């Protein structure tokens, strides 16, 4: 009998409980999803399960460049969004700026000078408080200058710090997981030490329509070795790289998404990772999802209805890289499922990361009708993982293996009530 094992297990349980207790679950709500035509993909604030996330992010707000402040044109939508906190008083909400709605024009306008940046920051604090938000998320991906970026973050941080309201407003940013113009140690060190509460690494979309002409995982946990692959295209590499630049793990949030990357095989007899894909003059040929209408992507509930429900579909889980893909005819889809999310969340908690971000709520099977795994099967998996780690530290062992071990399964028969592919002109 081990005389100290009981104490060790107790200590590990306490440490893991501390990690999971503070582990953030950041979920994005896209304001345009309520306008979709299909009830299968239409998503409104009433569809949000407030128990699944610790932080909800409204994407996207707008910048009023004439007034150097946030636009309040969506005031009614903002208030409805923040009313969700009545269902869960511990829930925090943030307003996100940027993305494809502002590729930098608004940000550059309000950050031209210290005065303009300070004016924007001061005005923003007042509006966030009035609307009931708990913080601001800067989703400025298409940056052309680090000077304006740092000036904006500096002004916002200063305004948040002097604001007498309580609790203190949060400031988060999104960073491309790959090397980019801001991936320099002095910049990252200044941002992480002085300005932000958390940085969300966009650890997905590693398949590029320009550069990838081979089947590739959209978001593997561990790097893929070999001349045909870039080791930087993995969650582990991105976290390690930014940590080396000065971004602390306790401010780092990894991202996962509900949409899988959809590629088309050149030769249906070649289906492994790294197989050639069909190309056009502008790069890899991608298809468009049947209901969500995302180019080159297909969303998890669509995958369940149209791919996993097809008897010709094969699912392959890669043990080495903790990634999964589907093959059906010429279709090759790399995506997230409950297995890959379980691996990533366990790994993130084990390594002391701040949390994870899910893009986006509508891309999980929120109604439960697509996958028949209950409502929100992907996000529910996160909750189950955290509960399991709280109860047993032995479940924390998630490491890379030495070789690829795949498990291939034939898809189940079409679930009862599944939509027919013909309704959406979808051909496998």
XYZ file of C-alpha atoms in Angstrom:
428
model
C 0.000 0.000 0.000
C 1.324 3.452 -0.899
C 1.389 5.651 2.245
C 1.528 8.931 0.309
C -0.677 8.125 -2.673
C -3.843 9.271 -0.953
C -2.336 12.678 -0.289
C -1.040 12.910 -3.869
C -4.444 12.113 -5.345
C -6.061 14.637 -3.024
C -3.548 17.291 -4.094
C -4.052 16.557 -7.789
C -7.815 16.676 -7.360
C -7.516 20.070 -5.662
C -5.234 21.468 -8.401
C -7.456 20.209 -11.203
C -10.532 21.552 -9.473
C -8.849 24.962 -9.328
C -8.175 24.791 -13.071
C -11.680 23.745 -14.013
C -13.306 26.182 -11.602
C -11.720 29.124 -13.394
C -11.682 27.633 -16.891
C -13.469 30.042 -19.215
C -16.017 28.887 -21.770
C -16.341 31.783 -24.214
C -19.131 31.471 -26.789
C -19.829 33.774 -29.720
C -23.315 34.769 -30.819
C -23.491 36.055 -34.413
C -26.163 38.722 -34.752
C -27.039 37.858 -38.354
C -27.947 34.226 -37.664
C -31.479 35.209 -36.642
C -32.132 36.256 -40.250
C -31.454 32.904 -41.873
C -34.265 31.456 -43.951
C -34.030 27.832 -42.816
C -35.350 26.963 -39.338
C -32.593 24.340 -39.187
C -29.905 27.056 -39.105
C -31.829 30.113 -37.862
C -30.526 31.068 -34.426
C -31.677 33.799 -32.061
C -30.883 34.802 -28.497
C -33.832 32.698 -27.294
C -31.940 29.590 -28.489
C -28.967 30.251 -26.198
C -28.458 27.875 -23.279
C -26.965 30.173 -20.650
C -25.633 27.260 -18.560
C -23.091 26.148 -21.184
C -20.854 29.218 -21.303
C -19.199 31.439 -18.712
C -18.867 34.326 -21.190
C -21.150 35.216 -24.100
C -19.830 37.471 -26.852
C -22.122 39.474 -29.122
C -20.634 39.663 -32.619
C -20.496 42.224 -33.940
C -20.996 45.755 -32.784
C -20.048 48.753 -34.887
C -17.916 51.845 -34.470
C -19.488 55.260 -35.006
C -16.503 56.980 -36.602
C -18.082 60.426 -36.573
C -18.672 60.356 -32.827
C -15.604 58.244 -31.995
C -17.675 55.771 -30.015
C -19.709 52.588 -30.255
C -22.750 52.693 -32.486
C -26.023 52.111 -30.625
C -28.034 51.237 -33.751
C -28.472 47.705 -32.365
C -29.535 48.952 -28.930
C -32.619 46.713 -28.753
C -30.632 43.616 -29.738
C -27.938 44.441 -27.186
C -30.465 44.719 -24.390
C -32.160 41.441 -25.318
C -28.760 39.777 -25.355
C -27.833 41.080 -21.907
C -31.194 40.084 -20.473
C -29.889 36.508 -20.710
C -28.022 37.237 -17.482
C -31.329 37.082 -15.634
C -31.285 33.332 -16.360
C -27.705 32.970 -15.170
C -26.500 35.799 -12.902
C -22.902 34.524 -13.091
C -22.812 34.922 -16.872
C -20.561 37.630 -18.322
C -21.270 39.329 -21.657
C -18.908 41.119 -24.014
C -19.437 43.164 -27.157
C -17.115 42.242 -30.009
C -15.914 44.720 -32.627
C -14.339 43.813 -35.946
C -14.401 40.554 -37.845
C -15.668 40.823 -41.397
C -17.917 43.740 -40.422
C -14.898 45.976 -39.832
C -11.644 44.905 -41.455
C -9.834 47.819 -39.872
C -11.489 50.958 -41.203
C -13.281 51.840 -37.980
C -10.357 50.819 -35.775
C -7.916 52.933 -37.781
C -10.267 55.911 -37.671
C -10.506 56.004 -33.883
C -6.830 55.230 -33.265
C -5.142 57.847 -35.445
C -4.026 59.876 -32.434
C -3.860 59.519 -28.673
C -6.726 61.984 -28.408
C -9.035 60.086 -30.768
C -8.222 56.773 -29.085
C -8.841 58.222 -25.613
C -12.130 59.735 -26.765
C -13.285 56.409 -28.184
C -12.260 54.540 -25.039
C -13.973 56.958 -22.660
C -17.192 57.009 -24.683
C -17.113 53.233 -25.006
C -16.979 52.707 -21.243
C -20.166 54.706 -20.774
C -22.068 52.867 -23.480
C -20.940 49.424 -22.304
C -22.191 50.228 -18.812
C -25.509 51.604 -20.066
C -26.143 48.569 -22.288
C -25.153 46.089 -19.573
C -22.032 44.564 -21.114
C -19.193 43.312 -18.919
C -16.418 43.986 -21.383
C -15.148 44.548 -24.919
C -13.668 42.080 -27.406
C -11.344 43.455 -30.110
C -11.544 41.227 -33.185
C -9.155 43.288 -35.299
C -7.723 40.544 -37.488
C -6.792 42.518 -40.585
C -4.194 44.801 -38.994
C -1.867 46.947 -41.084
C -0.051 48.701 -38.275
C 0.979 47.732 -34.766
C 1.214 51.390 -33.701
C -2.535 52.011 -34.029
C -3.345 48.642 -32.480
C -1.247 49.296 -29.382
C -2.561 52.853 -29.078
C -6.157 51.606 -29.135
C -5.577 48.859 -26.558
C -3.636 51.233 -24.333
C -6.450 53.789 -24.313
C -9.145 51.190 -23.658
C -7.182 49.662 -20.794
C -6.636 53.068 -19.215
C -10.316 53.948 -19.517
C -11.355 50.593 -18.033
C -8.972 51.026 -15.108
C -10.258 54.464 -14.089
C -13.906 53.545 -14.561
C -15.539 53.511 -11.094
C -18.093 50.878 -12.098
C -17.982 47.370 -10.690
C -16.938 44.763 -11.603
C -14.072 45.996 -13.766
C -14.719 45.734 -17.485
C -12.899 42.949 -19.337
C -10.755 43.457 -22.432
C -10.111 40.510 -24.750
C -8.475 40.275 -28.163
C -8.376 37.736 -30.976
C -5.033 36.785 -32.512
C -4.331 34.761 -35.644
C -2.751 31.497 -34.561
C -0.248 31.582 -37.419
C 2.765 33.870 -37.665
C 1.650 37.363 -38.637
C 2.809 40.950 -38.637
C 2.185 41.302 -34.905
C 3.817 38.037 -33.857
C 6.818 39.751 -32.325
C 7.942 39.329 -28.728
C 7.997 43.029 -27.664
C 4.469 43.616 -28.984
C 2.970 40.477 -27.448
C 4.735 41.123 -24.140
C 3.401 44.675 -23.972
C -0.132 43.624 -24.892
C -0.309 40.735 -22.441
C 1.349 42.481 -19.494
C -0.175 45.918 -19.769
C -3.501 45.862 -21.571
C -5.547 42.695 -21.978
C -7.255 40.229 -19.701
C -7.283 37.386 -22.245
C -6.089 36.634 -25.762
C -8.070 34.230 -27.931
C -5.844 32.304 -30.342
C -7.794 31.466 -33.487
C -6.624 27.863 -33.570
C -8.717 26.776 -36.525
C -8.971 27.319 -40.280
C -5.496 25.924 -40.889
C -6.677 24.766 -44.326
C -6.067 27.647 -46.697
C -7.893 28.019 -50.001
C -4.677 29.476 -51.430
C -1.918 27.251 -50.079
C -3.397 23.811 -49.445
C -3.850 21.420 -52.342
C -3.789 18.355 -50.131
C -6.275 17.070 -47.585
C -5.425 18.707 -44.290
C -6.888 18.892 -40.797
C -8.688 22.140 -40.088
C -7.561 22.240 -36.453
C -5.349 19.380 -35.227
C -4.276 19.455 -31.610
C -0.747 18.237 -32.391
C 1.532 19.200 -35.275
C 1.737 17.134 -38.450
C 5.290 16.304 -39.490
C 6.400 15.957 -43.093
C 7.464 17.977 -46.105
C 3.879 18.475 -47.271
C 2.686 19.976 -43.987
C 3.412 23.005 -41.872
C 4.102 22.147 -38.236
C 2.691 25.543 -37.290
C -0.784 24.371 -38.294
C -1.747 22.980 -34.897
C -3.177 24.154 -31.600
C -0.204 22.992 -29.543
C 2.292 24.825 -31.761
C 0.312 28.081 -31.673
C 0.061 28.057 -27.888
C 3.755 27.230 -27.485
C 4.791 29.903 -29.993
C 2.843 32.712 -28.375
C 3.964 31.596 -24.954
C 7.563 31.964 -26.152
C 6.735 35.533 -27.197
C 5.475 36.395 -23.732
C 1.767 35.525 -23.730
C 1.135 33.716 -20.420
C -0.896 30.528 -20.445
C -3.304 31.912 -17.852
C -4.293 34.601 -20.358
C -4.445 32.245 -23.353
C -7.733 30.928 -24.736
C -7.782 28.385 -27.571
C -10.568 28.398 -30.133
C -12.644 25.657 -31.716
C -15.463 25.967 -34.196
C -18.479 24.002 -35.255
C -17.816 24.252 -38.987
C -15.629 21.668 -40.669
C -13.458 22.318 -43.716
C -14.816 20.674 -46.852
C -12.350 19.575 -49.526
C -12.851 17.574 -52.730
C -10.638 14.610 -53.556
C -8.859 14.414 -56.886
C -8.858 10.612 -56.764
C -11.456 8.805 -54.642
C -9.062 5.884 -54.160
C -6.664 8.218 -52.297
C -8.392 9.306 -49.103
C -5.703 9.541 -46.417
C -4.366 12.723 -44.876
C -2.248 14.455 -47.529
C -4.191 13.161 -50.524
C -4.421 15.507 -53.549
C -7.516 17.640 -53.862
C -9.206 19.208 -56.852
C -7.870 22.644 -57.656
C -8.805 25.670 -59.685
C -6.661 28.647 -60.714
C -7.197 30.203 -57.276
C -6.332 27.174 -55.190
C -8.203 24.309 -53.560
C -11.714 23.651 -54.789
C -14.217 23.931 -51.960
C -17.918 23.218 -51.782
C -20.588 25.307 -50.028
C -22.540 23.975 -47.051
C -26.128 23.020 -47.984
C -28.058 25.006 -45.345
C -25.683 27.406 -43.607
C -24.264 28.411 -47.004
C -20.664 28.696 -45.800
C -18.096 28.453 -48.619
C -15.696 25.587 -48.164
C -17.298 24.524 -44.908
C -20.035 22.348 -43.493
C -21.420 22.828 -39.996
C -21.671 20.079 -37.368
C -25.473 19.565 -37.497
C -25.225 19.479 -41.299
C -22.452 16.900 -41.038
C -24.723 14.714 -38.923
C -27.695 14.982 -41.260
C -26.023 14.806 -44.618
C -22.769 12.950 -44.041
C -22.949 10.724 -40.981
C -26.447 9.662 -41.989
C -25.110 8.387 -45.317
C -24.088 4.725 -45.219
C -21.184 5.350 -47.597
C -19.494 7.784 -45.214
C -16.414 6.612 -43.303
C -15.210 8.398 -40.155
C -11.499 8.294 -39.271
C -10.078 9.431 -35.936
C -6.354 10.198 -35.885
C -4.978 9.302 -32.463
C -1.619 10.996 -33.014
C -2.902 14.416 -33.997
C -6.267 14.210 -32.190
C -8.229 15.036 -35.317
C -11.122 13.484 -37.175
C -12.256 13.443 -40.789
C -14.996 11.999 -42.966
C -14.776 10.483 -46.427
C -17.814 10.060 -48.661
C -17.135 9.661 -52.343
C -15.047 12.653 -53.404
C -15.928 14.589 -50.242
C -13.245 14.931 -47.530
C -14.225 16.832 -44.392
C -12.063 17.708 -41.410
C -14.171 18.806 -38.455
C -14.633 18.887 -34.682
C -16.725 16.303 -32.901
C -17.209 15.296 -29.284
C -13.997 13.231 -29.321
C -11.702 15.982 -30.599
C -13.235 18.585 -28.309
C -12.782 16.259 -25.337
C -9.098 15.934 -26.212
C -8.562 19.676 -26.619
C -10.350 20.700 -23.447
C -8.489 18.092 -21.393
C -5.185 19.247 -22.893
C -5.991 22.930 -22.247
C -6.891 22.336 -18.600
C -3.854 20.105 -18.093
C -1.570 22.862 -19.376
C -3.134 25.632 -17.331
C -4.726 27.615 -20.150
C -7.354 30.217 -19.307
C -10.133 28.590 -21.306
C -11.557 27.920 -24.734
C -13.671 29.825 -27.233
C -16.417 28.304 -29.371
C -17.258 29.816 -32.757
C -20.180 29.940 -32.838
C -23.299 28.952 -30.889
C -25.376 28.387 -34.025
C -22.762 25.929 -35.339
C -23.394 23.419 -32.598
C -26.510 21.252 -32.947
C -28.431 23.717 -30.801
C -31.842 22.192 -31.535
C -30.734 18.581 -31.156
C -32.474 17.657 -34.409
C -29.390 17.242 -36.575
C -27.298 14.756 -34.624
C -29.853 13.357 -32.160
C -27.278 13.629 -29.377
C -29.334 16.119 -27.421
C -29.083 19.904 -27.606
C -25.599 21.378 -27.967
C -23.636 18.095 -28.061
C -20.271 19.836 -28.632
C -20.593 22.397 -25.853
C -22.177 19.835 -23.549
C -19.053 17.715 -23.997
C -16.961 20.529 -22.515
C -19.106 20.578 -19.418
C -18.860 16.798 -19.071
C -15.074 16.882 -19.414
C -14.766 19.474 -16.667
C -17.026 17.475 -14.368
C -14.993 14.309 -15.064
C -11.691 16.055 -14.331
C -13.073 17.450 -11.097
C -13.963 13.963 -9.929
C -10.897 12.055 -11.169
C -7.394 13.452 -11.846
C -6.504 10.234 -13.654
C -8.561 11.490 -16.592
C -6.049 14.288 -17.133
C -3.563 12.231 -19.169
C -3.737 13.593 -22.729
C -0.467 13.285 -24.651
C 0.662 12.958 -28.229
C 1.424 9.432 -29.447
C 4.373 8.265 -31.525
C 2.462 7.048 -34.526
C -0.843 7.560 -36.231
C -3.518 5.194 -35.025
C -6.790 5.580 -36.818
C -10.150 4.088 -36.121
C -12.455 3.909 -39.097
C -16.168 3.519 -38.674
C -18.976 3.339 -41.143
C -21.600 5.994 -40.580
C -24.880 4.966 -38.973
C -28.081 4.778 -40.878
C -29.971 8.025 -41.396
C -31.524 9.078 -38.074
C -35.306 9.273 -37.844
C -36.672 12.546 -39.146
C -33.492 13.494 -41.015
C -33.938 15.843 -43.941
C -33.477 14.356 -47.371
C -30.535 15.695 -49.322
C -32.726 16.600 -52.241
C -34.439 19.355 -50.240
C -31.244 21.383 -50.346
C -29.911 20.322 -53.764
C -27.134 18.529 -51.920
C -25.351 15.759 -53.761
C -22.816 13.416 -52.202
